[in-house]
Coordinates of N, CA and C in Angstrom, one line a residue:
Chain E
D1 N 0.8 -1.2 0.0 CA 0.0 0.0 0.0 C 0.9 1.3 0.0
S2 N 0.7 2.1 -1.1 CA 1.6 3.2 -1.2 C 1.1 4.4 -0.3
G3 N -0.1 4.3 0.2 CA -0.6 5.5 1.0 C -1.5 6.4 0.2
V4 N -1.5 6.2 -1.1 CA -2.3 7.0 -2.0 C -3.5 6.1 -2.4
T5 N -4.7 6.5 -2.1 CA -5.9 5.7 -2.4 C -6.7 6.3 -3.5
Q6 N -7.0 5.4 -4.5 CA -7.8 5.8 -5.6 C -9.1 4.9 -5.7
T7 N -10.2 5.5 -5.9 CA -11.4 4.8 -6.1 C -12.2 5.4 -7.2
P8 N -13.0 4.6 -7.9 CA -13.0 3.1 -7.9 C -11.8 2.5 -8.6
K9 N -11.5 1.3 -8.5 CA -10.4 0.6 -9.2 C -10.8 0.4 -10.7
H10 N -12.0 0.1 -10.9 CA -12.5 -0.2 -12.3 C -13.8 0.6 -12.5
L11 N -14.0 1.0 -13.7 CA -15.2 1.8 -14.0 C -15.6 1.5 -15.5
I12 N -16.8 1.1 -15.7 CA -17.2 0.9 -17.1 C -18.5 1.7 -17.3
T13 N -18.4 2.5 -18.3 CA -19.5 3.5 -18.6 C -19.7 3.7 -20.1
A14 N -20.8 4.3 -20.4 CA -21.2 4.4 -21.8 C -20.7 5.8 -22.3
T15 N -20.6 5.9 -23.6 CA -20.2 7.2 -24.2 C -21.3 8.2 -23.9
G16 N -20.8 9.5 -23.7 CA -21.7 10.6 -23.3 C -21.9 10.8 -21.8
Q17 N -21.5 9.8 -21.1 CA -21.7 9.8 -19.6 C -20.7 10.7 -18.9
R18 N -20.9 10.9 -17.6 CA -20.0 11.6 -16.7 C -19.6 10.7 -15.6
V19 N -18.3 10.8 -15.2 CA -17.8 10.0 -14.1 C -16.9 10.8 -13.2
T20 N -16.8 10.4 -12.0 CA -15.9 11.1 -11.0 C -14.9 10.1 -10.4
L21 N -13.7 10.4 -10.5 CA -12.6 9.6 -9.9 C -12.1 10.3 -8.7
R22 N -11.8 9.5 -7.6 CA -11.4 10.1 -6.4 C -10.0 9.6 -6.0
C23 N -9.3 10.6 -5.3 CA -8.0 10.3 -4.8 C -7.8 10.9 -3.5
S24 N -7.3 10.0 -2.6 CA -6.8 10.5 -1.2 C -5.3 10.5 -1.2
P25 N -4.6 11.6 -1.0 CA -3.2 11.6 -1.0 C -2.6 10.9 0.2
R26 N -1.3 10.7 0.1 CA -0.6 10.1 1.3 C -0.7 11.2 2.4
S27 N -0.7 10.7 3.6 CA -0.9 11.6 4.8 C 0.3 12.6 4.8
G28 N -0.1 13.9 4.9 CA 0.9 14.9 5.0 C 1.2 15.6 3.7
D29 N 0.9 14.9 2.6 CA 1.2 15.4 1.2 C 0.2 16.5 0.8
L30 N 0.7 17.6 0.4 CA -0.2 18.7 0.0 C -0.5 18.7 -1.5
S31 N 0.4 18.1 -2.3 CA 0.3 18.2 -3.7 C -0.3 16.9 -4.3
V32 N -1.2 17.1 -5.2 CA -1.9 16.0 -5.9 C -1.7 16.2 -7.4
Y33 N -1.4 15.1 -8.1 CA -1.2 15.2 -9.5 C -2.1 14.1 -10.2
W34 N -2.7 14.4 -11.3 CA -3.5 13.4 -12.1 C -2.8 13.1 -13.4
Y35 N -2.7 11.9 -13.7 CA -2.1 11.4 -15.0 C -3.0 10.4 -15.7
Q36 N -3.0 10.5 -17.0 CA -3.7 9.5 -17.8 C -2.7 8.6 -18.5
Q37 N -2.9 7.3 -18.5 CA -2.0 6.4 -19.2 C -2.8 5.6 -20.2
S38 N -2.6 5.8 -21.4 CA -3.2 4.9 -22.4 C -2.1 4.2 -23.2
L39 N -2.5 3.1 -23.9 CA -1.5 2.3 -24.6 C -0.6 3.0 -25.5
D40 N -1.2 3.9 -26.3 CA -0.4 4.5 -27.4 C 0.2 5.9 -27.0
Q41 N -0.1 6.4 -25.8 CA 0.4 7.7 -25.5 C 1.2 7.8 -24.2
G42 N 1.4 6.7 -23.6 CA 2.3 6.7 -22.4 C 1.6 7.4 -21.2
L43 N 2.4 8.1 -20.4 CA 1.9 8.7 -19.2 C 1.7 10.2 -19.5
Q44 N 0.5 10.7 -19.5 CA 0.2 12.1 -19.8 C -0.2 12.9 -18.6
F45 N 0.5 14.0 -18.3 CA 0.1 14.8 -17.1 C -1.1 15.6 -17.4
L46 N -2.1 15.6 -16.5 CA -3.3 16.3 -16.7 C -3.3 17.6 -15.9
I47 N -3.2 17.5 -14.5 CA -3.3 18.6 -13.7 C -2.7 18.4 -12.3
Q48 N -2.3 19.5 -11.7 CA -1.7 19.4 -10.4 C -2.4 20.4 -9.4
Y49 N -2.6 20.0 -8.2 CA -3.2 20.8 -7.2 C -2.2 20.9 -6.0
Y50 N -2.1 22.0 -5.4 CA -1.3 22.2 -4.1 C -2.2 22.8 -3.1
N51 N -2.5 22.1 -2.0 CA -3.2 22.7 -0.9 C -4.5 23.4 -1.3
G52 N -5.2 22.8 -2.3 CA -6.5 23.3 -2.7 C -6.5 24.2 -3.9
E53 N -5.3 24.6 -4.4 CA -5.2 25.5 -5.5 C -4.6 24.8 -6.7
E54 N -5.1 25.1 -7.9 CA -4.6 24.6 -9.1 C -3.2 25.2 -9.3
R55 N -2.2 24.3 -9.6 CA -0.8 24.7 -9.6 C -0.2 24.6 -11.0
A56 N -0.6 23.6 -11.8 CA -0.1 23.4 -13.1 C -1.1 22.6 -13.9
K57 N -1.2 22.9 -15.2 CA -2.1 22.2 -16.1 C -1.3 21.6 -17.2
G58 N -1.7 20.4 -17.6 CA -1.1 19.8 -18.7 C -2.1 19.6 -19.8
N59 N -2.0 18.4 -20.4 CA -2.9 18.1 -21.6 C -4.3 17.7 -21.2
I60 N -4.9 18.5 -20.4 CA -6.3 18.2 -19.9 C -7.3 18.8 -20.8
L61 N -8.3 17.9 -21.2 CA -9.3 18.3 -22.1 C -10.3 19.2 -21.4
E62 N -11.0 20.1 -22.2 CA -12.0 20.9 -21.5 C -13.2 20.1 -20.9
R63 N -13.4 18.9 -21.4 CA -14.4 18.1 -20.9 C -14.1 17.5 -19.5
F64 N -12.8 17.7 -19.1 CA -12.3 17.1 -17.8 C -12.1 18.3 -16.9
S65 N -12.3 18.1 -15.6 CA -12.1 19.1 -14.6 C -11.7 18.4 -13.3
A66 N -11.0 19.1 -12.4 CA -10.6 18.5 -11.2 C -10.7 19.6 -10.1
Q67 N -10.7 19.1 -8.9 CA -10.6 20.0 -7.7 C -9.9 19.3 -6.5
Q68 N -9.4 20.0 -5.6 CA -8.9 19.5 -4.4 C -9.6 20.2 -3.2
F69 N -10.1 19.3 -2.3 CA -10.9 19.8 -1.2 C -10.1 20.1 0.0
P70 N -10.7 20.8 1.0 CA -10.0 21.2 2.2 C -9.3 20.0 2.9
D71 N -9.9 18.8 2.8 CA -9.3 17.7 3.5 C -8.2 17.1 2.6
L72 N -7.9 17.7 1.5 CA -6.8 17.4 0.5 C -7.1 16.3 -0.4
H73 N -8.3 15.6 -0.3 CA -8.6 14.7 -1.3 C -8.9 15.4 -2.6
S74 N -8.8 14.7 -3.7 CA -9.0 15.3 -5.0 C -10.0 14.5 -5.8
E75 N -10.7 15.1 -6.7 CA -11.6 14.4 -7.6 C -11.3 14.9 -9.0
L76 N -11.4 13.9 -9.9 CA -11.2 14.2 -11.4 C -12.6 13.9 -12.0
N77 N -13.2 14.9 -12.6 CA -14.5 14.7 -13.3 C -14.3 14.6 -14.8
L78 N -14.8 13.6 -15.4 CA -14.7 13.4 -16.8 C -16.1 13.4 -17.4
S79 N -16.4 14.3 -18.3 CA -17.8 14.3 -18.9 C -17.8 14.1 -20.4
S80 N -19.0 13.9 -20.9 CA -19.2 13.7 -22.3 C -18.2 12.7 -22.8
L81 N -18.1 11.5 -22.1 CA -17.1 10.6 -22.4 C -17.1 10.0 -23.8
E82 N -15.9 9.8 -24.3 CA -15.7 9.2 -25.6 C -14.9 7.9 -25.5
L83 N -15.0 7.1 -26.5 CA -14.3 5.8 -26.5 C -12.8 6.0 -26.2
G84 N -12.3 7.1 -26.8 CA -10.8 7.4 -26.6 C -10.4 7.8 -25.2
D85 N -11.4 8.0 -24.4 CA -11.1 8.4 -23.0 C -10.8 7.1 -22.1
S86 N -11.0 6.0 -22.7 CA -10.7 4.7 -22.0 C -9.1 4.7 -21.7
A87 N -8.8 4.5 -20.5 CA -7.4 4.6 -20.1 C -7.3 4.3 -18.6
L88 N -6.1 4.2 -18.1 CA -5.8 4.2 -16.7 C -5.6 5.6 -16.2
Y89 N -6.2 6.0 -15.2 CA -6.0 7.3 -14.6 C -5.4 7.2 -13.2
F90 N -4.2 7.8 -13.1 CA -3.4 7.7 -11.9 C -3.4 9.0 -11.2
C91 N -3.5 8.9 -9.9 CA -3.3 10.0 -9.0 C -1.9 9.8 -8.3
A92 N -1.2 10.9 -8.1 CA 0.0 10.8 -7.3 C 0.1 12.0 -6.3
S93 N 0.8 11.8 -5.2 CA 1.0 12.9 -4.3 C 2.4 13.1 -4.0
S94 N 2.8 14.2 -3.5 CA 4.2 14.5 -3.1 C 4.2 15.5 -1.9
G95 N 5.3 15.4 -1.1 CA 5.5 16.2 0.0 C 6.6 17.2 -0.2
R96 N 7.7 16.9 0.4 CA 8.9 17.7 0.2 C 9.3 17.8 -1.3
E97 N 9.7 18.9 -1.7 CA 10.0 19.2 -3.2 C 11.1 18.4 -3.8
D98 N 12.0 17.8 -2.9 CA 13.0 17.0 -3.5 C 12.7 15.5 -3.6
Y99 N 11.5 15.2 -3.2 CA 11.0 13.8 -3.4 C 10.3 13.6 -4.7
G100 N 10.3 12.3 -5.1 CA 9.4 12.0 -6.3 C 8.0 11.9 -5.8
Y101 N 7.2 11.3 -6.7 CA 5.8 11.1 -6.4 C 5.5 9.7 -5.8
T102 N 4.4 9.7 -5.1 CA 3.9 8.4 -4.7 C 2.6 8.2 -5.4
F103 N 2.5 7.1 -6.2 CA 1.4 6.9 -7.0 C 0.3 6.0 -6.4
G104 N -0.9 6.2 -6.7 CA -2.0 5.3 -6.4 C -2.0 4.1 -7.4
S105 N -2.9 3.2 -7.1 CA -2.9 2.0 -8.0 C -3.8 2.2 -9.3
G106 N -4.4 3.4 -9.3 CA -5.1 3.8 -10.6 C -6.5 3.4 -10.7
T107 N -7.2 4.1 -11.5 CA -8.6 3.7 -11.9 C -8.6 3.4 -13.4
R108 N -9.1 2.1 -13.7 CA -9.2 1.7 -15.1 C -10.6 2.1 -15.6
L109 N -10.6 3.1 -16.5 CA -11.9 3.5 -17.1 C -12.1 2.9 -18.5
T110 N -13.2 2.3 -18.6 CA -13.5 1.7 -19.9 C -14.8 2.4 -20.4
V111 N -14.8 3.0 -21.6 CA -15.9 3.6 -22.1 C -16.4 2.8 -23.3
V112 N -17.7 2.4 -23.2 CA -18.2 1.5 -24.2 C -19.3 2.2 -25.0
Chain L
A1 N 11.7 24.6 -21.0 CA 10.9 23.4 -20.8 C 11.8 22.2 -20.5
Q2 N 11.3 21.3 -19.8 CA 12.0 20.1 -19.4 C 11.5 18.9 -20.2
S3 N 12.4 18.0 -20.5 CA 11.9 16.8 -21.2 C 12.8 15.6 -20.9
V4 N 12.3 14.4 -21.1 CA 13.0 13.2 -20.9 C 12.9 12.3 -22.1
A5 N 13.9 11.6 -22.5 CA 13.9 10.7 -23.6 C 14.3 9.3 -23.2
Q6 N 13.5 8.4 -23.5 CA 13.9 7.0 -23.3 C 13.9 6.4 -24.7
P7 N 15.1 6.2 -25.3 CA 15.2 5.9 -26.7 C 14.7 4.5 -27.1
E8 N 14.6 3.6 -26.2 CA 14.3 2.2 -26.5 C 12.9 1.9 -25.9
D9 N 12.0 1.5 -26.9 CA 10.6 1.1 -26.4 C 10.7 -0.2 -25.6
Q10 N 11.7 -1.1 -26.0 CA 11.8 -2.4 -25.3 C 13.2 -2.8 -25.3
V11 N 13.6 -3.4 -24.1 CA 14.9 -4.0 -24.0 C 14.8 -5.4 -23.6
N12 N 15.4 -6.3 -24.3 CA 15.4 -7.7 -24.0 C 16.8 -8.1 -23.4
V13 N 16.8 -8.9 -22.3 CA 18.0 -9.3 -21.8 C 17.8 -10.7 -21.2
A14 N 18.9 -11.5 -21.2 CA 18.8 -12.9 -20.7 C 19.0 -12.8 -19.2
E15 N 18.3 -13.7 -18.5 CA 18.4 -13.8 -17.0 C 19.8 -14.0 -16.6
G16 N 20.3 -13.2 -15.6 CA 21.7 -13.3 -15.2 C 22.6 -12.4 -15.8
N17 N 22.2 -11.8 -17.0 CA 23.0 -10.8 -17.6 C 22.8 -9.4 -17.1
P18 N 23.8 -8.5 -17.2 CA 23.6 -7.1 -16.8 C 22.6 -6.4 -17.7
L19 N 21.8 -5.5 -17.2 CA 20.9 -4.8 -17.9 C 21.1 -3.3 -17.8
T20 N 20.8 -2.6 -18.9 CA 20.8 -1.1 -18.9 C 19.6 -0.6 -19.6
V21 N 18.9 0.3 -19.0 CA 17.8 1.0 -19.6 C 18.2 2.5 -19.7
K22 N 18.1 3.0 -20.9 CA 18.7 4.4 -21.1 C 17.7 5.5 -20.9
C23 N 18.3 6.6 -20.5 CA 17.5 7.8 -20.2 C 18.3 9.1 -20.4
T24 N 17.9 10.0 -21.2 CA 18.5 11.3 -21.3 C 17.5 12.4 -21.0
Y25 N 18.0 13.5 -20.5 CA 17.0 14.5 -20.0 C 17.5 15.9 -20.5
S26 N 16.6 16.9 -20.4 CA 16.9 18.2 -20.7 C 16.1 19.1 -19.7
V27 N 16.9 20.0 -19.0 CA 16.3 21.0 -18.1 C 17.1 22.2 -18.2
S28 N 16.5 23.3 -17.9 CA 17.2 24.6 -18.0 C 18.2 24.8 -16.8
G29 N 17.9 24.2 -15.7 CA 18.8 24.3 -14.5 C 19.4 22.9 -14.2
N30 N 19.5 22.7 -12.9 CA 20.0 21.4 -12.4 C 18.8 20.5 -12.1
P31 N 19.0 19.2 -12.4 CA 17.9 18.3 -12.3 C 17.8 17.5 -11.0
Y32 N 16.5 17.2 -10.7 CA 16.2 16.0 -9.9 C 15.8 14.9 -10.9
L33 N 16.3 13.7 -10.7 CA 16.1 12.6 -11.6 C 15.5 11.4 -10.8
F34 N 14.6 10.7 -11.5 CA 13.9 9.6 -10.8 C 13.8 8.4 -11.8
W35 N 13.7 7.2 -11.3 CA 13.3 6.0 -12.0 C 12.1 5.4 -11.2
Y36 N 11.1 5.0 -12.0 CA 9.9 4.3 -11.5 C 9.7 3.0 -12.3
V37 N 9.1 2.1 -11.6 CA 8.8 0.8 -12.3 C 7.3 0.5 -12.2
Q38 N 6.7 0.0 -13.3 CA 5.3 -0.3 -13.3 C 5.1 -1.8 -13.7
Y39 N 4.6 -2.6 -12.8 CA 4.2 -3.9 -13.1 C 2.8 -3.9 -13.7
P40 N 2.4 -5.0 -14.4 CA 1.1 -5.0 -15.1 C 0.0 -4.7 -14.1
N41 N -0.9 -3.9 -14.5 CA -2.1 -3.5 -13.8 C -1.8 -2.9 -12.4
R42 N -0.7 -2.3 -12.3 CA -0.3 -1.7 -11.0 C 0.1 -0.2 -11.2
G43 N 0.2 0.5 -10.1 CA 0.6 1.9 -10.2 C 2.2 1.9 -10.4
L44 N 2.7 3.1 -10.6 CA 4.1 3.3 -10.7 C 4.7 3.2 -9.3
Q45 N 5.9 2.5 -9.2 CA 6.6 2.4 -7.9 C 7.9 3.1 -8.0
F46 N 8.3 3.9 -7.0 CA 9.5 4.6 -6.9 C 10.7 3.6 -6.8
L47 N 11.7 3.8 -7.6 CA 12.9 2.9 -7.6 C 14.1 3.6 -6.9
L48 N 14.4 4.8 -7.5 CA 15.5 5.5 -7.0 C 15.5 7.0 -7.5
K49 N 16.3 7.8 -6.8 CA 16.3 9.2 -7.2 C 17.7 9.8 -7.1
Y50 N 18.0 10.8 -7.9 CA 19.3 11.5 -7.8 C 18.8 12.9 -7.4
I51 N 19.4 13.4 -6.3 CA 19.1 14.8 -5.8 C 20.4 15.6 -5.9
T52 N 21.4 15.1 -5.3 CA 22.7 15.7 -5.3 C 23.8 14.7 -4.8
G53 N 25.1 15.1 -4.9 CA 26.1 14.2 -4.3 C 26.6 13.2 -5.3
D54 N 26.8 12.0 -4.8 CA 27.4 10.9 -5.5 C 26.6 10.6 -6.8
N55 N 27.4 10.5 -7.9 CA 26.7 10.3 -9.2 C 26.1 8.9 -9.4
L56 N 26.5 8.0 -8.6 CA 26.0 6.6 -8.6 C 25.0 6.5 -7.5
V57 N 23.7 6.2 -7.9 CA 22.6 6.2 -7.0 C 22.2 4.7 -6.9
K58 N 22.0 4.2 -5.7 CA 21.5 2.8 -5.5 C 20.1 2.9 -5.0
G59 N 19.3 2.0 -5.6 CA 17.9 2.0 -5.2 C 17.4 0.6 -4.8
S60 N 16.1 0.5 -5.0 CA 15.4 -0.8 -4.6 C 15.7 -1.9 -5.6
Y61 N 15.6 -3.2 -5.1 CA 15.7 -4.4 -5.9 C 17.0 -4.5 -6.6
G62 N 18.1 -3.9 -6.1 CA 19.4 -4.1 -6.7 C 19.7 -3.2 -7.9
F63 N 18.8 -2.3 -8.2 CA 19.0 -1.3 -9.3 C 19.8 -0.2 -8.8
E64 N 20.5 0.4 -9.8 CA 21.3 1.6 -9.6 C 21.3 2.4 -10.9
A65 N 21.6 3.7 -10.7 CA 21.6 4.6 -11.9 C 22.8 5.6 -11.7
E66 N 23.3 5.9 -12.9 CA 24.5 6.8 -12.9 C 24.1 8.1 -13.5
F67 N 24.3 9.2 -12.8 CA 24.0 10.5 -13.2 C 25.3 11.0 -14.0
N68 N 25.1 11.4 -15.3 CA 26.2 11.9 -16.0 C 25.8 13.3 -16.6
K69 N 26.3 14.3 -15.9 CA 25.9 15.7 -16.3 C 26.3 16.1 -17.7
S70 N 27.5 15.7 -18.1 CA 28.0 16.1 -19.4 C 27.3 15.5 -20.5
Q71 N 26.8 14.3 -20.3 CA 26.0 13.6 -21.3 C 24.5 13.7 -21.0
T72 N 24.1 14.5 -20.0 CA 22.7 14.6 -19.6 C 22.0 13.3 -19.6
S73 N 22.6 12.3 -19.0 CA 22.0 11.0 -18.9 C 21.8 10.5 -17.5
F74 N 20.9 9.5 -17.4 CA 20.6 8.9 -16.1 C 20.2 7.5 -16.4
H75 N 21.1 6.6 -16.8 CA 20.8 5.3 -17.2 C 20.6 4.4 -16.0
L76 N 19.6 3.5 -16.1 CA 19.3 2.6 -15.0 C 20.1 1.3 -15.3
K77 N 20.6 0.7 -14.3 CA 21.5 -0.5 -14.5 C 21.2 -1.5 -13.4
K78 N 21.5 -2.8 -13.7 CA 21.5 -3.8 -12.7 C 22.5 -4.9 -13.1
P79 N 23.3 -5.4 -12.2 CA 24.4 -6.3 -12.6 C 23.9 -7.6 -13.1
S80 N 22.8 -8.1 -12.6 CA 22.3 -9.4 -12.9 C 20.8 -9.4 -13.0
A81 N 20.2 -9.6 -14.2 CA 18.8 -9.4 -14.3 C 18.0 -10.7 -13.9
L82 N 16.8 -10.4 -13.3 CA 15.9 -11.5 -12.9 C 14.7 -11.5 -13.7
V83 N 14.1 -12.6 -13.9 CA 12.8 -12.7 -14.7 C 11.8 -11.7 -14.1
S84 N 11.8 -11.6 -12.7 CA 10.8 -10.8 -12.0 C 11.1 -9.3 -12.2
D85 N 12.2 -8.9 -12.9 CA 12.4 -7.5 -13.2 C 11.6 -7.1 -14.5
S86 N 11.1 -8.0 -15.2 CA 10.3 -7.7 -16.4 C 9.1 -6.8 -16.0
A87 N 9.1 -5.6 -16.6 CA 8.2 -4.6 -16.2 C 8.4 -3.4 -17.2
L88 N 7.6 -2.3 -16.9 CA 7.7 -1.1 -17.6 C 8.5 -0.1 -16.8
Y89 N 9.5 0.5 -17.3 CA 10.3 1.4 -16.5 C 10.2 2.9 -17.1
F90 N 10.0 3.8 -16.1 CA 9.9 5.2 -16.5 C 11.0 6.0 -15.9
C91 N 11.6 6.9 -16.7 CA 12.6 7.9 -16.2 C 11.8 9.2 -16.0
A92 N 12.2 10.0 -15.1 CA 11.5 11.3 -14.9 C 12.5 12.3 -14.4
V93 N 12.1 13.6 -14.7 CA 13.0 14.7 -14.3 C 12.2 15.9 -13.8
R94 N 12.8 16.6 -12.9 CA 12.3 17.9 -12.5 C 13.4 18.9 -12.3
D95 N 13.2 20.1 -12.8 CA 14.2 21.2 -12.6 C 14.1 21.6 -11.2
R96 N 15.3 21.5 -10.5 CA 15.3 21.8 -9.1 C 15.1 23.3 -8.8
N97 N 15.2 24.1 -9.8 CA 14.9 25.5 -9.7 C 13.5 25.9 -10.1
G98 N 12.7 24.9 -10.4 CA 11.4 25.1 -11.0 C 10.3 25.3 -10.0
G99 N 10.6 25.4 -8.7 CA 9.5 25.7 -7.7 C 8.6 24.5 -7.7
Y100 N 7.3 24.7 -7.9 CA 6.3 23.6 -7.9 C 6.1 23.0 -9.2
Q101 N 7.1 23.2 -10.1 CA 7.0 22.6 -11.5 C 6.9 21.1 -11.4
K102 N 6.0 20.6 -12.3 CA 5.7 19.1 -12.2 C 6.9 18.3 -12.7
V103 N 6.9 17.1 -12.3 CA 7.8 16.1 -12.8 C 7.4 15.7 -14.2
T104 N 8.4 15.6 -15.1 CA 8.1 15.1 -16.5 C 8.6 13.7 -16.6
F105 N 7.7 12.8 -17.2 CA 8.0 11.4 -17.3 C 8.4 11.1 -18.8
G106 N 9.3 10.1 -18.9 CA 9.6 9.6 -20.3 C 8.4 8.7 -20.7
T107 N 8.6 8.2 -21.9 CA 7.5 7.4 -22.5 C 7.5 5.9 -22.0
G108 N 8.6 5.6 -21.3 CA 8.6 4.2 -20.7 C 9.4 3.3 -21.6
T109 N 10.1 2.3 -21.0 CA 10.8 1.3 -21.7 C 10.4 -0.1 -21.1
K110 N 9.9 -1.0 -21.9 CA 9.5 -2.3 -21.5 C 10.7 -3.2 -21.4
L111 N 11.0 -3.7 -20.2 CA 12.1 -4.6 -20.0 C 11.6 -6.0 -20.0
Q112 N 12.1 -6.8 -20.8 CA 11.8 -8.2 -20.9 C 13.0 -9.1 -20.5
V113 N 13.0 -9.8 -19.4 CA 14.1 -10.6 -19.0 C 13.7 -12.1 -19.4
I114 N 14.6 -12.7 -20.2 CA 14.3 -14.0 -20.8 C 14.9 -15.1 -20.0
P115 N 14.2 -16.1 -19.6 CA 14.7 -17.1 -18.8 C 15.8 -17.9 -19.5

């Protein structure tokens, strides 16, 4: 157990639907990062939050949004889902700036 | 902008032989460098990091990596490969002067250790 908790582990939904992925960071970590991993595009950075504020944005689609709550958990909202959104979505957290990230086990999203 | 290149999509090595997984990076300042491993259907696991000091960094599971500033490389090595080392390996970099700048990951190298 890495200390980063992601739910659900698996999600199957239809095109056009909306889903919410949840992440609880490791205790004490203020930064949360979201990544998308698909077979043909590797690990793509989506967005970063630090202590409730958006800190950096990557290749995140307008149909996707995220937030970090006062208790530091984060949610990634994916709407108007398309088949191409099927992927593994990882959350990671970090504490001190000279450490790497601690990753959760991911949410596998399948859009049918 | 910072970037990482892993030039090999896949590396095949016989069990017991030494292995090398290559990584080069580009940052405007001095780097923090990382290696992660991903087993099938699992999240990424931290292997090792270079922050400062000795250029040879030792990490988990017998892996090590050598920081070479002149060649901007951070290759991952292991003296004797195990079948259980077969996985996807990611190199990552962050500019230490970048404040809260995110870590940039390479595209990953699949390591296949052949029995």
